[in-house]
Tab-separated table of C-alpha atoms in Angstrom:
chain	number	residue	atom	x	y	z
A	1395	TRP	CA	60.903	261.410	127.221
A	1396	ILE	CA	62.045	259.731	130.243
A	1397	ASN	CA	64.295	256.542	130.419
A	1398	ARG	CA	62.565	254.471	132.912
A	1399	GLN	CA	65.200	251.596	132.706
A	1400	ILE	CA	68.451	253.589	132.975
A	1401	LYS	CA	69.168	256.590	135.100
A	1402	ASP	CA	72.422	257.752	134.480
A	1403	GLU	CA	72.342	260.927	136.582
A	1404	LEU	CA	73.383	260.407	140.389
B	1237	MET	CA	77.619	264.335	131.114
B	1238	ASN	CA	78.370	268.024	130.865
B	1239	ILE	CA	80.301	270.529	132.623
B	1240	PHE	CA	77.256	271.540	134.921
B	1241	ARG	CA	76.774	267.909	135.891
B	1242	LEU	CA	80.248	267.111	136.690
B	1243	ALA	CA	80.590	270.066	138.695
B	1244	GLY	CA	77.443	269.334	140.767
B	1245	ASP	CA	78.810	265.744	141.127
B	1246	ILE	CA	82.079	267.095	142.418
B	1247	SER	CA	80.624	269.517	144.557
B	1248	HIS	CA	78.454	266.479	146.085
B	1249	LEU	CA	81.533	264.791	146.663
B	1250	LEU	CA	83.425	267.417	148.158
B	1251	ALA	CA	80.503	267.957	150.606
B	1252	ILE	CA	80.259	264.567	152.012
B	1253	PHE	CA	84.051	264.379	152.327
B	1254	ILE	CA	84.305	267.803	154.150
B	1255	LEU	CA	81.861	266.298	156.570
B	1256	LEU	CA	83.734	263.194	157.025
B	1257	ILE	CA	87.300	264.926	157.457
B	1258	LYS	CA	85.633	267.430	159.619
B	1259	ILE	CA	84.556	264.956	162.060
B	1260	TRP	CA	87.694	262.574	161.981
B	1261	ARG	CA	90.078	265.553	162.418
B	1262	SER	CA	88.158	266.883	165.405
B	1263	ARG	CA	87.024	263.510	166.908
B	1264	SER	CA	83.621	265.296	167.094
B	1265	CYS	CA	80.438	265.302	165.407
B	1266	ALA	CA	79.293	268.381	167.663
B	1267	GLY	CA	76.759	270.509	165.330
B	1268	ILE	CA	75.990	267.628	162.840
B	1269	SER	CA	72.625	266.097	162.559
B	1270	GLY	CA	72.682	262.300	162.665
B	1271	LYS	CA	69.262	262.461	161.447
B	1272	SER	CA	69.872	264.141	158.224
B	1273	GLN	CA	72.885	261.573	157.530
B	1274	VAL	CA	70.471	258.872	158.322
B	1275	LEU	CA	67.903	260.770	155.791
B	1276	PHE	CA	70.765	260.640	153.166
B	1277	GLY	CA	71.703	256.939	154.003
B	1278	MET	CA	68.012	256.169	152.917
B	1279	VAL	CA	68.444	258.211	149.937
B	1280	PHE	CA	71.213	256.663	148.614
B	1281	LEU	CA	70.394	253.102	149.570
B	1282	THR	CA	66.694	253.183	148.036
B	1283	ARG	CA	68.182	255.418	144.467
B	1284	TYR	CA	71.371	253.383	143.791
B	1285	LEU	CA	69.504	249.727	143.916
B	1286	ASP	CA	70.110	250.010	140.283
B	1287	LEU	CA	73.746	249.043	140.821
B	1288	PHE	CA	72.609	245.303	140.700
B	1289	THR	CA	70.427	245.575	137.549
B	1290	SER	CA	72.085	247.937	135.130
B	1291	PHE	CA	75.474	248.771	134.332
B	1292	ILE	CA	75.948	252.509	133.172
B	1293	SER	CA	79.749	253.629	133.210
B	1294	VAL	CA	82.714	253.071	135.443
B	1295	TYR	CA	81.867	256.886	136.406
B	1296	ASN	CA	78.504	256.105	137.740
B	1297	THR	CA	79.111	252.857	139.342
B	1298	VAL	CA	82.155	254.317	141.374
B	1299	MET	CA	80.560	257.706	142.387
B	1300	LYS	CA	77.482	255.571	143.595
B	1301	VAL	CA	79.295	253.073	145.700
B	1302	ILE	CA	81.442	256.174	147.001
B	1303	PHE	CA	78.231	257.997	148.233
B	1304	ILE	CA	76.740	254.796	149.944
B	1305	LEU	CA	79.722	253.961	151.751
B	1306	ALA	CA	80.855	257.515	152.555
B	1307	THR	CA	77.528	258.208	154.227
B	1308	LEU	CA	77.284	254.705	156.099
B	1309	VAL	CA	80.840	255.475	157.407
B	1310	THR	CA	79.689	259.301	158.488
B	1311	ILE	CA	76.682	257.298	160.353
B	1312	TYR	CA	78.721	255.083	161.932
B	1313	LEU	CA	80.866	257.844	163.300
B	1314	VAL	CA	78.270	259.910	164.572
B	1315	PHE	CA	76.090	257.155	166.326
B	1316	PHE	CA	79.062	254.540	167.090
B	1317	LYS	CA	82.819	255.585	167.066
B	1318	PHE	CA	81.937	259.320	168.289
B	1319	ARG	CA	78.689	258.720	169.868
B	1320	ALA	CA	79.754	260.650	173.030
B	1321	THR	CA	79.768	263.998	171.315
B	1322	TYR	CA	76.506	263.572	169.344
B	1323	ASP	CA	74.496	266.511	170.194
B	1324	SER	CA	70.950	264.748	170.214
B	1325	ASN	CA	69.541	267.175	172.313
B	1326	ASN	CA	69.461	269.432	169.580
B	1327	ASP	CA	68.941	267.258	166.949
B	1328	THR	CA	65.105	267.049	167.658
B	1329	PHE	CA	63.714	267.334	164.188
B	1330	ARG	CA	60.780	264.837	163.716
B	1331	ALA	CA	62.330	262.965	160.445
B	1332	GLU	CA	59.366	260.281	160.330
B	1333	LEU	CA	56.998	263.184	159.731
B	1334	LEU	CA	59.153	263.830	156.433
B	1335	VAL	CA	59.572	260.051	155.588
B	1336	ILE	CA	56.013	258.850	156.067
B	1337	PRO	CA	54.338	261.401	153.762
B	1338	ILE	CA	57.127	261.249	151.324
B	1339	ALA	CA	56.742	257.434	151.057
B	1340	GLY	CA	53.065	258.226	150.308
B	1341	LEU	CA	53.957	260.732	147.656
B	1342	ALA	CA	56.155	258.553	145.757
B	1343	VAL	CA	53.471	255.664	145.923
B	1344	LEU	CA	50.927	258.375	144.459
B	1345	VAL	CA	53.092	260.442	142.309
B	1346	ASN	CA	55.548	258.637	140.154
B	1347	HIS	CA	56.631	257.603	136.665
B	1348	GLU	CA	55.872	254.019	136.761
B	1349	PHE	CA	54.048	251.977	139.265
B	1350	SER	CA	57.029	249.401	139.678
B	1351	LEU	CA	59.108	248.753	143.001
B	1352	PHE	CA	62.350	250.323	141.574
B	1353	GLU	CA	60.467	253.402	140.074
B	1354	ILE	CA	58.825	254.120	143.386
B	1355	LEU	CA	61.893	253.652	145.609
B	1356	TRP	CA	63.770	255.883	143.111
B	1357	THR	CA	60.939	258.567	143.175
B	1358	PHE	CA	61.012	257.885	147.209
B	1359	SER	CA	64.591	258.829	147.096
B	1360	ILE	CA	64.233	261.979	145.019
B	1361	TYR	CA	61.475	263.255	147.157
B	1362	LEU	CA	63.213	262.496	150.159
B	1363	GLU	CA	66.892	264.005	149.301
B	1364	SER	CA	64.746	267.402	148.733
B	1365	VAL	CA	64.109	267.794	152.406
B	1366	SER	CA	66.783	265.594	154.062
B	1367	ILE	CA	68.831	268.626	155.161
B	1368	MET	CA	65.715	269.974	157.096
B	1369	PRO	CA	67.010	268.055	160.326
B	1370	GLN	CA	70.447	269.688	159.843
B	1371	LEU	CA	69.089	273.456	159.285
B	1372	TYR	CA	66.538	272.638	162.208
B	1373	MET	CA	69.621	272.159	164.579
B	1374	ILE	CA	71.472	275.188	163.401
B	1375	SER	CA	68.509	277.391	164.167
B	1376	LYS	CA	67.994	275.803	167.286
B	1377	THR	CA	71.616	276.340	168.600
B	1378	GLY	CA	71.876	279.389	166.515
B	1379	GLU	CA	75.432	278.688	165.324
B	1380	ALA	CA	77.317	276.268	162.896
B	1381	GLU	CA	81.001	275.949	162.850
B	1382	THR	CA	82.892	277.340	159.654
B	1383	ILE	CA	83.522	273.822	158.403
B	1384	THR	CA	79.963	272.796	158.812
B	1385	SER	CA	78.840	275.676	156.624
B	1386	HIS	CA	81.344	275.014	154.028
B	1387	TYR	CA	79.805	271.319	154.038
B	1388	LEU	CA	76.229	273.054	153.481
B	1389	PHE	CA	77.281	275.237	150.950
B	1390	ALA	CA	78.624	272.538	149.039
B	1391	LEU	CA	75.691	270.291	149.257
B	1392	GLY	CA	73.359	273.020	148.376
B	1393	LEU	CA	75.554	274.191	145.240
B	1394	TYR	CA	75.312	270.364	144.234
B	1395	ARG	CA	71.534	270.489	143.431
B	1396	GLY	CA	71.791	274.079	142.369
B	1397	LEU	CA	74.287	272.906	139.473
B	1398	TYR	CA	71.866	269.830	138.656
B	1399	ILE	CA	69.230	272.469	137.871
B	1400	VAL	CA	71.526	274.005	135.275
B	1401	ASN	CA	72.461	270.533	133.969
B	1402	TRP	CA	68.797	269.952	133.272
B	1403	VAL	CA	67.937	273.408	131.596
B	1404	TRP	CA	71.192	272.373	129.515
B	1405	ARG	CA	69.759	269.109	128.868
B	1406	TYR	CA	66.505	270.234	127.982
B	1407	TYR	CA	68.006	272.278	125.092
B	1408	THR	CA	70.559	270.062	123.677
B	1409	GLU	CA	68.752	266.531	124.143
B	1410	GLN	CA	65.142	267.520	124.852
B	1411	PHE	CA	65.791	265.506	127.955
B	1412	TYR	CA	63.882	266.028	131.154
B	1413	ASP	CA	62.314	264.716	134.145
B	1414	TRP	CA	59.929	266.670	136.012
B	1415	ILE	CA	59.793	264.513	139.199
B	1416	ALA	CA	63.872	265.464	139.359
B	1417	ILE	CA	63.413	268.940	138.416
B	1418	VAL	CA	60.621	269.898	140.801
B	1419	ALA	CA	62.094	268.037	143.880
B	1420	GLY	CA	65.584	269.743	142.845
B	1421	VAL	CA	64.202	273.059	142.816
B	1422	VAL	CA	62.713	272.644	146.389
B	1423	GLN	CA	66.047	271.100	147.707
B	1424	THR	CA	67.785	274.168	146.135
B	1425	LEU	CA	65.261	276.891	147.849
B	1426	LEU	CA	65.757	275.136	150.954
B	1427	TYR	CA	69.191	276.259	150.747
B	1428	CYS	CA	68.511	280.069	149.733
B	1429	ASP	CA	68.451	281.566	153.330
B	1430	PHE	CA	71.632	279.588	154.343
B	1431	PHE	CA	73.333	280.742	150.874
B	1432	TYR	CA	72.750	284.364	151.724
B	1433	LEU	CA	74.391	284.049	155.534
B	1434	TYR	CA	77.129	281.945	154.029
B	1435	ILE	CA	78.207	284.900	151.443
B	1436	THR	CA	77.462	287.765	153.782
B	1437	LYS	CA	79.173	286.166	157.059
B	1438	VAL	CA	81.458	283.122	156.121
B	1439	ILE	CA	83.257	284.259	153.009
B	1440	LYS	CA	84.114	287.682	155.117
B	1441	GLY	CA	85.855	285.539	157.690
B	1442	LYS	CA	83.056	285.481	160.288
B	1443	GLU	CA	81.563	282.619	162.381
B	1444	MET	CA	78.093	281.798	161.168
B	1445	SER	CA	75.455	282.683	163.611
B	1446	LEU	CA	71.689	282.833	162.990
B	1447	PRO	CA	69.558	285.354	164.319
B	1448	ALA	CA	67.389	284.131	167.158
């Protein structure tokens, strides 16, 4: 699963 | 957020500041690859465009802004303020040979064909190899100042800790992003040779020199 809108990692 | 991810971020932050402090204190950027710094600048600017579109957390925003600003200051110090000390004769890695194929790869292999997603993918791929001009420069001159090797160690450790974070997230959240994982593994592997030298030489108090 990939959150395409929000990427929390730097 | 988990401890590995946090430790990775702190290691990354530390690396960037070790480099800035080294340049500022010695008033010199000798031994530093300006090309690697420009590549890192491109990495941050293309990855953190989401600063303008989505708010994740204060931590996230502050770290992104610090990474961008600190890298831009480093680039300014290398190419403007302390330009006279910049060893451009040894900073000869052909960076465009990295950027152009990586831009093509990001367009071809991504999670979603959209501008922000392609730029994010480009930044992930580019980050994995951005240190190559710096490693090339060290292998060309055959030496690195101790503080430069601390910088490289912290920078290599950062992505290594992110890998542990991804393993952790896979088991605890079923989260994984194979683009980040593959690029992160490549990035960490590039440092392996250096890690070996760092542990065997620098920690024992010797200057780092590479076999010719």
